[in-house]
mmCIF file of C-alpha atoms and ligand atoms in Angstrom:
data_model
loop_
_atom_site.group_PDB
_atom_site.id
_atom_site.type_symbol
_atom_site.label_atom_id
_atom_site.label_comp_id
_atom_site.label_asym_id
_atom_site.label_seq_id
_atom_site.Cartn_x
_atom_site.Cartn_y
_atom_site.Cartn_z
ATOM 1 C CA MET A 1 -4.908 -113.248 103.943
ATOM 2 C CA ALA A 2 -6.527 -115.359 101.258
ATOM 3 C CA LEU A 3 -5.290 -116.787 97.979
ATOM 4 C CA VAL A 4 -7.552 -115.599 95.173
ATOM 5 C CA VAL A 5 -7.550 -116.942 91.615
ATOM 6 C CA GLN A 6 -9.072 -114.468 89.161
ATOM 7 C CA LYS A 7 -9.822 -115.429 85.574
ATOM 8 C CA TYR A 8 -10.498 -112.672 83.047
ATOM 9 C CA GLY A 9 -12.169 -113.449 79.708
ATOM 10 C CA GLY A 10 -11.122 -112.052 76.345
ATOM 11 C CA SER A 11 -13.482 -109.076 76.342
ATOM 12 C CA SER A 12 -12.398 -108.079 79.884
ATOM 13 C CA VAL A 13 -8.848 -107.594 78.526
ATOM 14 C CA GLY A 14 -9.975 -106.287 75.115
ATOM 15 C CA GLY A 15 -7.602 -103.354 74.583
ATOM 16 C CA ALA A 16 -5.162 -101.219 76.580
ATOM 17 C CA GLU A 17 -7.783 -99.445 78.656
ATOM 18 C CA ARG A 18 -9.455 -102.648 79.759
ATOM 19 C CA ILE A 19 -6.094 -104.232 80.576
ATOM 20 C CA LEU A 20 -5.394 -101.240 82.819
ATOM 21 C CA ARG A 21 -8.786 -101.623 84.459
ATOM 22 C CA VAL A 22 -8.086 -105.282 85.189
ATOM 23 C CA ALA A 23 -4.646 -104.340 86.547
ATOM 24 C CA ARG A 24 -6.282 -101.856 88.928
ATOM 25 C CA ARG A 25 -8.755 -104.504 90.106
ATOM 26 C CA VAL A 26 -5.900 -106.930 90.745
ATOM 27 C CA ALA A 27 -4.073 -104.154 92.620
ATOM 28 C CA GLU A 28 -7.146 -103.586 94.806
ATOM 29 C CA THR A 29 -7.289 -107.281 95.666
ATOM 30 C CA ARG A 30 -3.596 -107.159 96.573
ATOM 31 C CA ALA A 31 -4.131 -104.002 98.624
ATOM 32 C CA ALA A 32 -6.818 -105.858 100.591
ATOM 33 C CA GLY A 33 -4.006 -108.185 101.661
ATOM 34 C CA HIS A 34 -4.618 -111.166 99.389
ATOM 35 C CA ASP A 35 -2.293 -113.182 97.205
ATOM 36 C CA VAL A 36 -3.495 -113.154 93.609
ATOM 37 C CA VAL A 37 -3.067 -115.556 90.715
ATOM 38 C CA VAL A 38 -4.536 -114.234 87.479
ATOM 39 C CA VAL A 39 -5.493 -116.330 84.469
ATOM 40 C CA ALA A 40 -6.310 -114.197 81.445
ATOM 41 C CA SER A 41 -7.680 -115.256 78.065
ATOM 42 C CA ALA A 42 -6.363 -113.871 74.800
ATOM 43 C CA ILE A 43 -7.366 -110.291 74.054
ATOM 44 C CA GLY A 44 -10.794 -109.873 72.423
ATOM 45 C CA ASP A 45 -11.153 -112.088 69.358
ATOM 46 C CA THR A 46 -7.436 -112.923 69.049
ATOM 47 C CA THR A 47 -7.981 -116.695 68.961
ATOM 48 C CA ASP A 48 -10.469 -116.388 66.082
ATOM 49 C CA GLU A 49 -8.141 -114.011 64.269
ATOM 50 C CA LEU A 50 -5.202 -116.388 64.616
ATOM 51 C CA LEU A 51 -7.338 -119.246 63.325
ATOM 52 C CA ASP A 52 -8.414 -117.083 60.446
ATOM 53 C CA LEU A 53 -4.787 -116.332 59.559
ATOM 54 C CA ALA A 54 -3.955 -120.031 59.645
ATOM 55 C CA ASN A 55 -6.824 -120.672 57.252
ATOM 56 C CA ARG A 56 -5.404 -118.065 54.938
ATOM 57 C CA VAL A 57 -1.954 -119.641 54.735
ATOM 58 C CA SER A 58 -3.271 -123.196 54.391
ATOM 59 C CA ARG A 59 -6.452 -124.855 53.207
ATOM 60 C CA ALA A 60 -6.190 -127.455 55.972
ATOM 61 C CA PRO A 61 -4.089 -125.804 58.699
ATOM 62 C CA GLY A 62 -1.746 -128.135 60.538
ATOM 63 C CA PRO A 63 0.149 -129.957 61.871
ATOM 64 C CA PRO A 64 -1.928 -129.837 65.093
ATOM 65 C CA ARG A 65 1.226 -129.122 67.106
ATOM 66 C CA GLU A 66 1.812 -125.923 65.133
ATOM 67 C CA LEU A 67 -1.811 -124.828 65.494
ATOM 68 C CA ASP A 68 -1.425 -125.132 69.259
ATOM 69 C CA MET A 69 1.856 -123.186 69.195
ATOM 70 C CA LEU A 70 -0.011 -120.500 67.276
ATOM 71 C CA LEU A 71 -3.186 -120.353 69.378
ATOM 72 C CA SER A 72 -1.425 -120.559 72.752
ATOM 73 C CA SER A 73 0.466 -117.358 71.901
ATOM 74 C CA GLY A 74 -2.692 -115.240 72.335
ATOM 75 C CA GLU A 75 -2.929 -115.927 76.066
ATOM 76 C CA ARG A 76 0.768 -115.213 76.577
ATOM 77 C CA VAL A 77 0.373 -111.794 75.003
ATOM 78 C CA ALA A 78 -2.535 -110.848 77.292
ATOM 79 C CA ASN A 79 -0.858 -112.064 80.475
ATOM 80 C CA ALA A 80 2.475 -110.416 79.680
ATOM 81 C CA LEU A 81 0.688 -107.114 79.000
ATOM 82 C CA LEU A 82 -1.105 -107.422 82.343
ATOM 83 C CA ALA A 83 2.224 -108.075 84.078
ATOM 84 C CA ILE A 84 3.663 -104.979 82.406
ATOM 85 C CA ALA A 85 0.670 -102.884 83.504
ATOM 86 C CA LEU A 86 0.871 -104.189 87.087
ATOM 87 C CA THR A 87 4.598 -103.472 87.291
ATOM 88 C CA ASP A 88 3.829 -99.948 86.165
ATOM 89 C CA LEU A 89 1.353 -99.646 89.046
ATOM 90 C CA GLY A 90 4.197 -100.585 91.371
ATOM 91 C CA LEU A 91 3.134 -104.183 91.913
ATOM 92 C CA PRO A 92 5.744 -106.844 91.279
ATOM 93 C CA ALA A 93 4.259 -109.268 88.740
ATOM 94 C CA CYS A 94 5.400 -112.292 86.784
ATOM 95 C CA SER A 95 3.661 -113.884 83.814
ATOM 96 C CA LEU A 96 4.065 -117.595 83.098
ATOM 97 C CA SER A 97 3.065 -119.772 80.166
ATOM 98 C CA GLY A 98 0.846 -122.786 80.945
ATOM 99 C CA PRO A 99 3.848 -125.168 80.818
ATOM 100 C CA GLN A 100 5.877 -122.894 83.121
ATOM 101 C CA ALA A 101 2.964 -122.860 85.549
ATOM 102 C CA GLY A 102 3.022 -126.674 85.666
ATOM 103 C CA VAL A 103 -0.159 -127.403 83.755
ATOM 104 C CA PHE A 104 0.284 -130.899 82.282
ATOM 105 C CA THR A 105 -2.118 -132.371 79.761
ATOM 106 C CA THR A 106 -2.809 -135.271 77.443
ATOM 107 C CA GLY A 107 -1.311 -135.000 73.952
ATOM 108 C CA ASP A 108 -4.624 -134.337 72.151
ATOM 109 C CA HIS A 109 -3.879 -131.093 70.383
ATOM 110 C CA GLY A 110 -6.764 -128.653 70.296
ATOM 111 C CA ARG A 111 -8.684 -130.483 73.032
ATOM 112 C CA ALA A 112 -6.114 -131.647 75.549
ATOM 113 C CA ARG A 113 -7.293 -132.564 79.031
ATOM 114 C CA ILE A 114 -5.467 -131.505 82.147
ATOM 115 C CA VAL A 115 -3.963 -134.550 83.852
ATOM 116 C CA ASP A 116 -1.824 -132.872 86.490
ATOM 117 C CA VAL A 117 -1.077 -129.422 87.876
ATOM 118 C CA LEU A 118 2.268 -128.962 89.638
ATOM 119 C CA PRO A 119 2.362 -125.249 90.432
ATOM 120 C CA THR A 120 5.802 -125.161 92.118
ATOM 121 C CA ARG A 121 6.905 -122.124 90.147
ATOM 122 C CA VAL A 122 3.611 -120.326 90.822
ATOM 123 C CA ARG A 123 4.126 -120.887 94.567
ATOM 124 C CA GLN A 124 7.714 -119.645 94.403
ATOM 125 C CA GLU A 125 6.692 -116.435 92.680
ATOM 126 C CA LEU A 126 3.826 -115.910 95.141
ATOM 127 C CA ASP A 127 6.255 -116.429 98.022
ATOM 128 C CA ARG A 128 8.447 -113.714 96.510
ATOM 129 C CA GLY A 129 5.482 -111.372 96.817
ATOM 130 C CA GLN A 130 4.622 -111.308 93.118
ATOM 131 C CA VAL A 131 1.249 -111.300 91.449
ATOM 132 C CA VAL A 132 1.405 -114.377 89.207
ATOM 133 C CA LEU A 133 -0.253 -114.289 85.779
ATOM 134 C CA VAL A 134 -0.800 -117.620 84.093
ATOM 135 C CA ALA A 135 -1.601 -117.984 80.409
ATOM 136 C CA GLY A 136 -4.878 -119.911 80.252
ATOM 137 C CA PHE A 137 -6.079 -122.459 77.694
ATOM 138 C CA GLN A 138 -2.722 -124.263 77.409
ATOM 139 C CA GLY A 139 -0.440 -126.826 78.934
ATOM 140 C CA LEU A 140 2.385 -129.211 78.204
ATOM 141 C CA SER A 141 1.754 -132.730 76.956
ATOM 142 C CA LYS A 142 3.199 -135.323 79.313
ATOM 143 C CA ASP A 143 3.523 -137.696 76.349
ATOM 144 C CA THR A 144 5.182 -135.502 73.732
ATOM 145 C CA ASP A 145 6.572 -132.500 75.618
ATOM 146 C CA ASP A 146 4.688 -130.252 73.199
ATOM 147 C CA VAL A 147 2.505 -127.254 73.987
ATOM 148 C CA THR A 148 -1.195 -128.140 73.840
ATOM 149 C CA THR A 149 -4.437 -126.182 74.005
ATOM 150 C CA LEU A 150 -7.510 -127.224 75.967
ATOM 151 C CA GLY A 151 -10.309 -126.385 73.526
ATOM 152 C CA ARG A 152 -12.300 -123.184 73.092
ATOM 153 C CA GLY A 153 -13.046 -121.433 76.355
ATOM 154 C CA GLY A 154 -10.248 -123.423 78.002
ATOM 155 C CA SER A 155 -8.973 -120.624 80.258
ATOM 156 C CA ASP A 156 -11.914 -121.302 82.574
ATOM 157 C CA THR A 157 -10.585 -124.817 83.102
ATOM 158 C CA THR A 158 -7.040 -123.520 83.674
ATOM 159 C CA ALA A 159 -8.344 -121.215 86.401
ATOM 160 C CA VAL A 160 -10.341 -123.953 88.137
ATOM 161 C CA ALA A 161 -7.473 -126.465 87.917
ATOM 162 C CA LEU A 162 -5.016 -123.933 89.363
ATOM 163 C CA ALA A 163 -7.422 -122.908 92.116
ATOM 164 C CA CYS A 164 -7.732 -126.569 93.028
ATOM 165 C CA ALA A 165 -3.990 -127.335 92.901
ATOM 166 C CA LEU A 166 -3.109 -124.213 94.905
ATOM 167 C CA ARG A 167 -5.984 -124.810 97.335
ATOM 168 C CA ALA A 168 -7.077 -121.255 96.667
ATOM 169 C CA ASP A 169 -9.693 -119.728 98.945
ATOM 170 C CA VAL A 170 -11.653 -118.154 96.078
ATOM 171 C CA CYS A 171 -11.938 -118.777 92.318
ATOM 172 C CA GLU A 172 -13.428 -115.812 90.481
ATOM 173 C CA ILE A 173 -14.382 -115.986 86.807
ATOM 174 C CA TYR A 174 -14.686 -112.443 85.445
ATOM 175 C CA THR A 175 -16.763 -111.911 82.344
ATOM 176 C CA ASP A 176 -18.580 -109.182 80.416
ATOM 177 C CA VAL A 177 -22.047 -109.759 81.882
ATOM 178 C CA ASP A 178 -23.208 -109.608 85.503
ATOM 179 C CA GLY A 179 -22.913 -113.377 85.974
ATOM 180 C CA VAL A 180 -24.924 -116.446 85.034
ATOM 181 C CA CYS A 181 -28.338 -115.286 83.806
ATOM 182 C CA SER A 182 -31.772 -116.793 83.216
ATOM 183 C CA ALA A 183 -31.052 -116.529 79.451
ATOM 184 C CA ASP A 184 -28.508 -114.822 77.235
ATOM 185 C CA PRO A 185 -29.020 -111.121 78.101
ATOM 186 C CA ARG A 186 -27.965 -110.266 74.549
ATOM 187 C CA ILE A 187 -31.157 -111.941 73.344
ATOM 188 C CA VAL A 188 -33.481 -111.375 76.296
ATOM 189 C CA PRO A 189 -33.197 -107.836 77.688
ATOM 190 C CA THR A 190 -35.097 -108.797 80.869
ATOM 191 C CA ALA A 191 -32.803 -111.742 81.709
ATOM 192 C CA ARG A 192 -32.317 -112.080 85.448
ATOM 193 C CA LEU A 193 -28.992 -112.530 87.204
ATOM 194 C CA LEU A 194 -28.942 -115.833 89.117
ATOM 195 C CA GLU A 195 -27.384 -115.455 92.560
ATOM 196 C CA ARG A 196 -26.640 -119.124 92.922
ATOM 197 C CA VAL A 197 -26.624 -122.089 90.548
ATOM 198 C CA SER A 198 -25.817 -125.722 91.368
ATOM 199 C CA TYR A 199 -22.959 -127.446 89.557
ATOM 200 C CA ALA A 200 -25.390 -129.860 87.896
ATOM 201 C CA GLU A 201 -27.608 -127.117 86.467
ATOM 202 C CA MET A 202 -24.587 -125.059 85.408
ATOM 203 C CA LEU A 203 -23.170 -128.085 83.642
ATOM 204 C CA GLU A 204 -26.424 -128.552 81.719
ATOM 205 C CA LEU A 205 -26.457 -124.862 80.759
ATOM 206 C CA ALA A 206 -22.794 -124.836 79.706
ATOM 207 C CA ALA A 207 -23.049 -128.110 77.790
ATOM 208 C CA ASN A 208 -26.086 -126.778 75.938
ATOM 209 C CA GLY A 209 -24.685 -123.551 74.634
ATOM 210 C CA ALA A 210 -24.284 -121.071 77.520
ATOM 211 C CA LYS A 211 -20.741 -119.886 76.836
ATOM 212 C CA VAL A 212 -20.339 -118.124 80.175
ATOM 213 C CA LEU A 213 -18.364 -121.137 81.462
ATOM 214 C CA MET A 214 -16.610 -123.955 79.613
ATOM 215 C CA PRO A 215 -18.444 -127.220 80.477
ATOM 216 C CA ARG A 216 -15.215 -128.957 81.456
ATOM 217 C CA SER A 217 -14.378 -126.235 83.969
ATOM 218 C CA VAL A 218 -17.714 -126.879 85.697
ATOM 219 C CA GLU A 219 -17.064 -130.636 85.748
ATOM 220 C CA TYR A 220 -13.630 -130.036 87.212
ATOM 221 C CA ALA A 221 -15.023 -127.646 89.819
ATOM 222 C CA ARG A 222 -17.748 -130.096 90.816
ATOM 223 C CA ARG A 223 -15.350 -133.021 91.056
ATOM 224 C CA HIS A 224 -12.962 -131.101 93.282
ATOM 225 C CA GLY A 225 -15.494 -128.994 95.177
ATOM 226 C CA VAL A 226 -14.178 -125.622 93.931
ATOM 227 C CA ALA A 227 -16.864 -122.935 94.308
ATOM 228 C CA LEU A 228 -16.937 -120.556 91.322
ATOM 229 C CA HIS A 229 -17.817 -116.880 91.552
ATOM 230 C CA VAL A 230 -18.903 -115.700 88.101
ATOM 231 C CA ARG A 231 -18.750 -111.898 88.110
ATOM 232 C CA SER A 232 -18.543 -108.889 85.848
ATOM 233 C CA SER A 233 -15.123 -107.297 85.477
ATOM 234 C CA PHE A 234 -16.962 -104.015 84.873
ATOM 235 C CA THR A 235 -18.634 -103.762 88.327
ATOM 236 C CA THR A 236 -17.968 -104.767 91.933
ATOM 237 C CA ASP A 237 -21.226 -106.761 92.215
ATOM 238 C CA PRO A 238 -20.924 -110.276 93.642
ATOM 239 C CA GLY A 239 -22.346 -112.034 90.559
ATOM 240 C CA THR A 240 -23.302 -115.726 90.629
ATOM 241 C CA LEU A 241 -22.044 -118.443 92.957
ATOM 242 C CA VAL A 242 -21.769 -121.818 91.217
ATOM 243 C CA ALA A 243 -21.684 -124.476 93.917
ATOM 244 C CA GLY A 244 -23.619 -127.252 95.593
ATOM 245 C CA ASP A 245 -26.439 -129.557 94.601
ATOM 246 C CA PRO A 246 -29.658 -128.660 92.789
ATOM 247 C CA GLU A 247 -31.799 -129.497 95.845
ATOM 248 C CA GLU A 248 -30.046 -126.892 97.938
ATOM 249 C CA SER A 249 -30.470 -124.152 95.406
ATOM 250 C CA THR A 250 -34.038 -124.808 94.310
ATOM 251 C CA VAL A 251 -35.979 -124.725 97.552
ATOM 252 C CA GLU A 252 -39.049 -122.572 96.909
ATOM 253 C CA LYS A 253 -37.781 -121.790 93.447
ATOM 254 C CA PRO A 254 -39.644 -122.199 90.166
ATOM 255 C CA ALA A 255 -39.309 -125.326 88.040
ATOM 256 C CA VAL A 256 -37.110 -123.718 85.412
ATOM 257 C CA THR A 257 -33.861 -121.972 86.328
ATOM 258 C CA ALA A 258 -32.657 -120.796 82.946
ATOM 259 C CA ILE A 259 -32.829 -121.155 79.162
ATOM 260 C CA ALA A 260 -29.809 -122.113 77.069
ATOM 261 C CA HIS A 261 -29.468 -122.053 73.326
ATOM 262 C CA ASP A 262 -26.877 -123.442 70.977
ATOM 263 C CA ARG A 263 -26.047 -122.539 67.400
ATOM 264 C CA GLY A 264 -23.053 -124.839 67.268
ATOM 265 C CA ALA A 265 -24.654 -128.086 66.102
ATOM 266 C CA ALA A 266 -25.651 -129.733 62.819
ATOM 267 C CA LEU A 267 -28.311 -132.402 62.374
ATOM 268 C CA VAL A 268 -27.101 -135.539 60.611
ATOM 269 C CA THR A 269 -29.627 -137.992 59.145
ATOM 270 C CA VAL A 270 -28.651 -141.472 58.044
ATOM 271 C CA ALA A 271 -31.515 -142.725 55.883
ATOM 272 C CA GLY A 272 -32.405 -146.315 55.030
ATOM 273 C CA LEU A 273 -30.244 -147.905 57.697
ATOM 274 C CA PRO A 274 -30.970 -151.640 57.721
ATOM 275 C CA GLY A 275 -28.974 -152.854 60.735
ATOM 276 C CA HIS A 276 -28.124 -151.671 64.189
ATOM 277 C CA VAL A 277 -27.096 -148.142 65.068
ATOM 278 C CA ALA A 278 -23.922 -149.468 66.724
ATOM 279 C CA GLY A 279 -22.007 -149.554 63.439
ATOM 280 C CA VAL A 280 -22.761 -145.889 62.749
ATOM 281 C CA LEU A 281 -21.817 -144.842 66.274
ATOM 282 C CA ARG A 282 -18.577 -146.851 66.043
ATOM 283 C CA VAL A 283 -17.535 -145.046 62.828
ATOM 284 C CA LEU A 284 -18.262 -141.682 64.459
ATOM 285 C CA ALA A 285 -16.406 -142.609 67.649
ATOM 286 C CA ASP A 286 -13.373 -143.666 65.578
ATOM 287 C CA THR A 287 -13.535 -140.289 63.779
ATOM 288 C CA GLU A 288 -13.715 -138.630 67.237
ATOM 289 C CA VAL A 289 -17.036 -136.960 66.502
ATOM 290 C CA GLU A 290 -19.259 -136.372 69.533
ATOM 291 C CA VAL A 291 -22.834 -137.487 68.949
ATOM 292 C CA ASP A 292 -25.821 -136.035 70.789
ATOM 293 C CA MET A 293 -29.600 -136.544 70.712
ATOM 294 C CA PRO A 294 -29.642 -139.780 68.680
ATOM 295 C CA VAL A 295 -33.148 -140.790 67.567
ATOM 296 C CA ARG A 296 -34.110 -143.839 65.541
ATOM 297 C CA GLY A 297 -37.303 -143.358 63.524
ATOM 298 C CA GLY A 298 -38.176 -146.295 61.243
ATOM 299 C CA ALA A 299 -35.188 -146.939 58.989
ATOM 300 C CA ASP A 300 -33.654 -143.518 59.690
ATOM 301 C CA LEU A 301 -31.213 -142.470 62.365
ATOM 302 C CA SER A 302 -30.834 -138.772 63.264
ATOM 303 C CA PHE A 303 -28.437 -137.150 65.700
ATOM 304 C CA THR A 304 -26.564 -133.906 66.222
ATOM 305 C CA VAL A 305 -22.823 -133.330 65.974
ATOM 306 C CA PRO A 306 -20.728 -130.189 66.558
ATOM 307 C CA ARG A 307 -21.150 -128.083 63.417
ATOM 308 C CA ALA A 308 -17.411 -127.904 62.839
ATOM 309 C CA MET A 309 -17.345 -131.733 62.690
ATOM 310 C CA ALA A 310 -20.350 -132.195 60.379
ATOM 311 C CA GLU A 311 -18.318 -132.598 57.187
ATOM 312 C CA ALA A 312 -15.935 -135.047 58.806
ATOM 313 C CA ALA A 313 -18.891 -137.057 60.136
ATOM 314 C CA VAL A 314 -20.605 -137.236 56.747
ATOM 315 C CA SER A 315 -17.469 -138.241 54.837
ATOM 316 C CA ALA A 316 -16.517 -140.888 57.404
ATOM 317 C CA LEU A 317 -20.004 -142.400 57.158
ATOM 318 C CA ARG A 318 -19.990 -142.256 53.348
ATOM 319 C CA ALA A 319 -16.694 -144.136 53.344
ATOM 320 C CA HIS A 320 -18.465 -146.943 55.259
ATOM 321 C CA ARG A 321 -21.703 -146.888 53.304
ATOM 322 C CA ALA A 322 -21.179 -150.314 51.741
ATOM 323 C CA ASP A 323 -20.652 -152.146 55.033
ATOM 324 C CA LEU A 324 -23.291 -150.167 56.982
ATOM 325 C CA GLY A 325 -25.784 -150.551 54.122
ATOM 326 C CA PHE A 326 -27.651 -147.220 54.467
ATOM 327 C CA THR A 327 -29.125 -145.301 51.521
ATOM 328 C CA SER A 328 -27.922 -141.746 52.175
ATOM 329 C CA VAL A 329 -26.428 -139.435 54.789
ATOM 330 C CA THR A 330 -27.021 -135.686 54.972
ATOM 331 C CA ALA A 331 -26.081 -132.854 57.346
ATOM 332 C CA ASP A 332 -28.270 -129.823 58.071
ATOM 333 C CA ALA A 333 -26.358 -126.892 59.588
ATOM 334 C CA GLY A 334 -29.375 -124.575 59.755
ATOM 335 C CA ILE A 335 -30.594 -125.855 63.105
ATOM 336 C CA GLY A 336 -30.506 -124.498 66.653
ATOM 337 C CA LYS A 337 -30.989 -126.203 69.986
ATOM 338 C CA ILE A 338 -33.141 -124.749 72.707
ATOM 339 C CA SER A 339 -33.057 -126.062 76.280
ATOM 340 C CA VAL A 340 -34.812 -125.264 79.538
ATOM 341 C CA VAL A 341 -32.819 -126.235 82.613
ATOM 342 C CA GLY A 342 -33.955 -126.564 86.206
ATOM 343 C CA ALA A 343 -34.268 -128.990 89.079
ATOM 344 C CA GLY A 344 -38.056 -128.888 88.795
ATOM 345 C CA VAL A 345 -38.224 -129.840 85.125
ATOM 346 C CA LYS A 346 -40.784 -132.612 84.659
ATOM 347 C CA ALA A 347 -43.638 -133.743 82.426
ATOM 348 C CA GLY A 348 -45.788 -130.653 82.962
ATOM 349 C CA VAL A 349 -42.884 -128.447 82.012
ATOM 350 C CA ALA A 350 -42.348 -130.421 78.787
ATOM 351 C CA ALA A 351 -46.011 -129.885 77.893
ATOM 352 C CA THR A 352 -45.715 -126.122 78.465
ATOM 353 C CA PHE A 353 -42.408 -126.036 76.569
ATOM 354 C CA CYS A 354 -43.998 -127.613 73.479
ATOM 355 C CA ALA A 355 -47.191 -125.552 73.712
ATOM 356 C CA VAL A 356 -45.319 -122.234 74.004
ATOM 357 C CA LEU A 357 -43.137 -123.004 71.007
ATOM 358 C CA ALA A 358 -46.153 -124.105 68.973
ATOM 359 C CA ASP A 359 -48.019 -120.891 69.905
ATOM 360 C CA HIS A 360 -45.065 -118.877 68.619
ATOM 361 C CA GLY A 361 -44.869 -120.801 65.362
ATOM 362 C CA VAL A 362 -41.583 -122.494 66.229
ATOM 363 C CA ALA A 363 -41.496 -125.997 64.731
ATOM 364 C CA ILE A 364 -39.492 -128.451 66.814
ATOM 365 C CA ASP A 365 -37.831 -131.774 66.245
ATOM 366 C CA LEU A 366 -35.962 -134.345 68.387
ATOM 367 C CA LEU A 367 -37.338 -133.501 71.814
ATOM 368 C CA THR A 368 -35.194 -134.974 74.598
ATOM 369 C CA THR A 369 -35.519 -134.775 78.364
ATOM 370 C CA SER A 370 -33.240 -135.476 81.299
ATOM 371 C CA GLU A 371 -33.718 -135.010 85.014
ATOM 372 C CA LEU A 372 -32.692 -131.364 84.772
ATOM 373 C CA ARG A 373 -33.342 -130.410 81.174
ATOM 374 C CA ILE A 374 -35.725 -130.421 78.215
ATOM 375 C CA SER A 375 -34.184 -129.768 74.815
ATOM 376 C CA ALA A 376 -35.471 -129.566 71.278
ATOM 377 C CA LEU A 377 -34.106 -128.694 67.885
ATOM 378 C CA CYS A 378 -35.614 -125.906 65.831
ATOM 379 C CA ARG A 379 -34.587 -123.867 62.798
ATOM 380 C CA GLU A 380 -31.700 -121.565 63.672
ATOM 381 C CA VAL A 381 -33.660 -118.547 62.397
ATOM 382 C CA ASP A 382 -36.348 -119.255 65.029
ATOM 383 C CA LEU A 383 -33.918 -119.633 67.923
ATOM 384 C CA ASP A 384 -33.971 -116.090 69.370
ATOM 385 C CA ARG A 385 -37.763 -115.995 69.191
ATOM 386 C CA ALA A 386 -37.940 -119.373 70.943
ATOM 387 C CA VAL A 387 -35.619 -118.192 73.755
ATOM 388 C CA ARG A 388 -37.688 -115.038 74.344
ATOM 389 C CA ALA A 389 -41.006 -116.899 74.265
ATOM 390 C CA LEU A 390 -39.906 -119.541 76.771
ATOM 391 C CA HIS A 391 -38.272 -116.962 79.039
ATOM 392 C CA GLU A 392 -41.531 -115.070 79.194
ATOM 393 C CA ALA A 393 -43.758 -118.133 79.568
ATOM 394 C CA PHE A 394 -41.722 -119.479 82.501
ATOM 395 C CA GLU A 395 -41.671 -115.978 84.039
ATOM 396 C CA LEU A 396 -37.916 -115.866 84.400
ATOM 397 C CA GLY A 397 -37.569 -112.135 83.778
ATOM 398 C CA SER A 398 -36.584 -109.422 86.206
ATOM 399 C CA SER A 399 -37.515 -105.771 86.423
ATOM 400 C CA ASP A 400 -33.856 -105.181 87.314
ATOM 401 C CA PRO A 401 -32.257 -107.106 84.466
ATOM 402 C CA ALA A 402 -28.644 -108.209 84.051
ATOM 403 C CA VAL A 403 -26.371 -105.889 82.094
ATOM 404 C CA VAL A 404 -24.173 -106.678 79.081
ATOM 405 C CA TYR A 405 -20.989 -104.607 79.345
ATOM 406 C CA ALA A 406 -18.948 -105.721 76.366
ATOM 407 C CA GLY A 407 -18.183 -108.678 74.196
ATOM 408 C CA SER A 408 -18.254 -109.721 70.624
ATOM 409 C CA GLY A 409 -21.675 -111.307 70.945
ATOM 410 C CA ARG A 410 -20.096 -114.702 70.194
ATOM 411 C CA GLY A 411 -22.156 -115.995 73.061
ATOM 412 C CA TRP A 412 -23.140 -115.403 76.611
HETATM 413 N N1 LIG B 1 -8.767 -117.756 73.895
HETATM 414 C C1 LIG B 1 -9.379 -119.067 73.929
HETATM 415 C C2 LIG B 1 -10.697 -119.042 73.183
HETATM 416 O O1 LIG B 1 -11.048 -118.043 72.597
HETATM 417 C C3 LIG B 1 -9.526 -119.592 75.316
HETATM 418 C C4 LIG B 1 -10.439 -118.802 76.231
HETATM 419 O O2 LIG B 1 -10.862 -117.708 75.890
HETATM 420 O O3 LIG B 1 -10.728 -119.291 77.318
HETATM 421 O O4 LIG B 1 -11.375 -120.013 73.129
HETATM 422 MG MG1 LIG B 2 -15.046 -117.952 77.912
#
């Protein structure tokens, strides 16, 4: 008998029929003799809808504590409904909120980090023979005793943290595509399912726009050696195993593993900056804006920030214009980021990357490379074309492509 943690994403529990399908899958796992802990996300687009409502009752929704009370409710609804469905199938089940399940976090509302998992209650309920359903994406602040949320996509991290704390035998992440693919199958119809991806490559993909896993969940899994099985909740196929080092998984494999794209960034340009960049970066750090791809060209400094933070970044910098001494600061939200990821990425790959994009009329800016990745910015309108062109040029396609089963199209 094994202990299996199964995480189901929002589209896998999108509506009564899908909740019943998930309940039947959980029942099958139980019938095979395993203990099951389920972590479900909020149904469909609930989190976006709740945010939308908040924006309709306030121009600047807050306090942050209340936003987290609001958003954490979505996961409780989904998990309670699953418990109800399982009970109806004759399986004893018990749903728990994140705090009840012993998920403790920092006090940073909206982006709390898990600091401890004490799953005593989860164990007790398992020992009583129950299927335990834990509301993902939330925890309890050790500092303030308030409910917190972990940031968008946070249920993945809940599942990994629980799997680790419970020493689960398997951690399955169920989604609405076949697994981790060579590109977003919603954009590239020939995208190939990857059977195995190293933590390091998965982290690069997730951090650069592949929404199939939250980057922090991959970090957590790598740090604690939790192997992740990313699978479709619509089939019984094994999906993708995320584990191990790049070397292991790239023997005899091509240079590029997959293409990621990101529509979530804005390009900020600080023009006429006389002094060091440190002052600018300090202001942004104090405003808690994450900066990526910084490039200094002459008297200008350009970098990307999360699009949702672009306004905050620009106003914080404007407030310090006198002491920093720059001429102007602007934000461009019409950009996209395209990345190729793979253990074999090197100079020759960068040359091909640039040539392919040029051949397809995609103008690029801010090219950066790391050991496993080459990224560039382009216009957002060119992004899909860029993904398809690179996918074809690096011959990543399959004649038996991955399938998209559901989802809002918010991202792969
Ligand atoms: N419901 C949350 C979100 O939409 C958390 C999750 O789905 O993992 O971001
Ligand atoms: Mg997700």
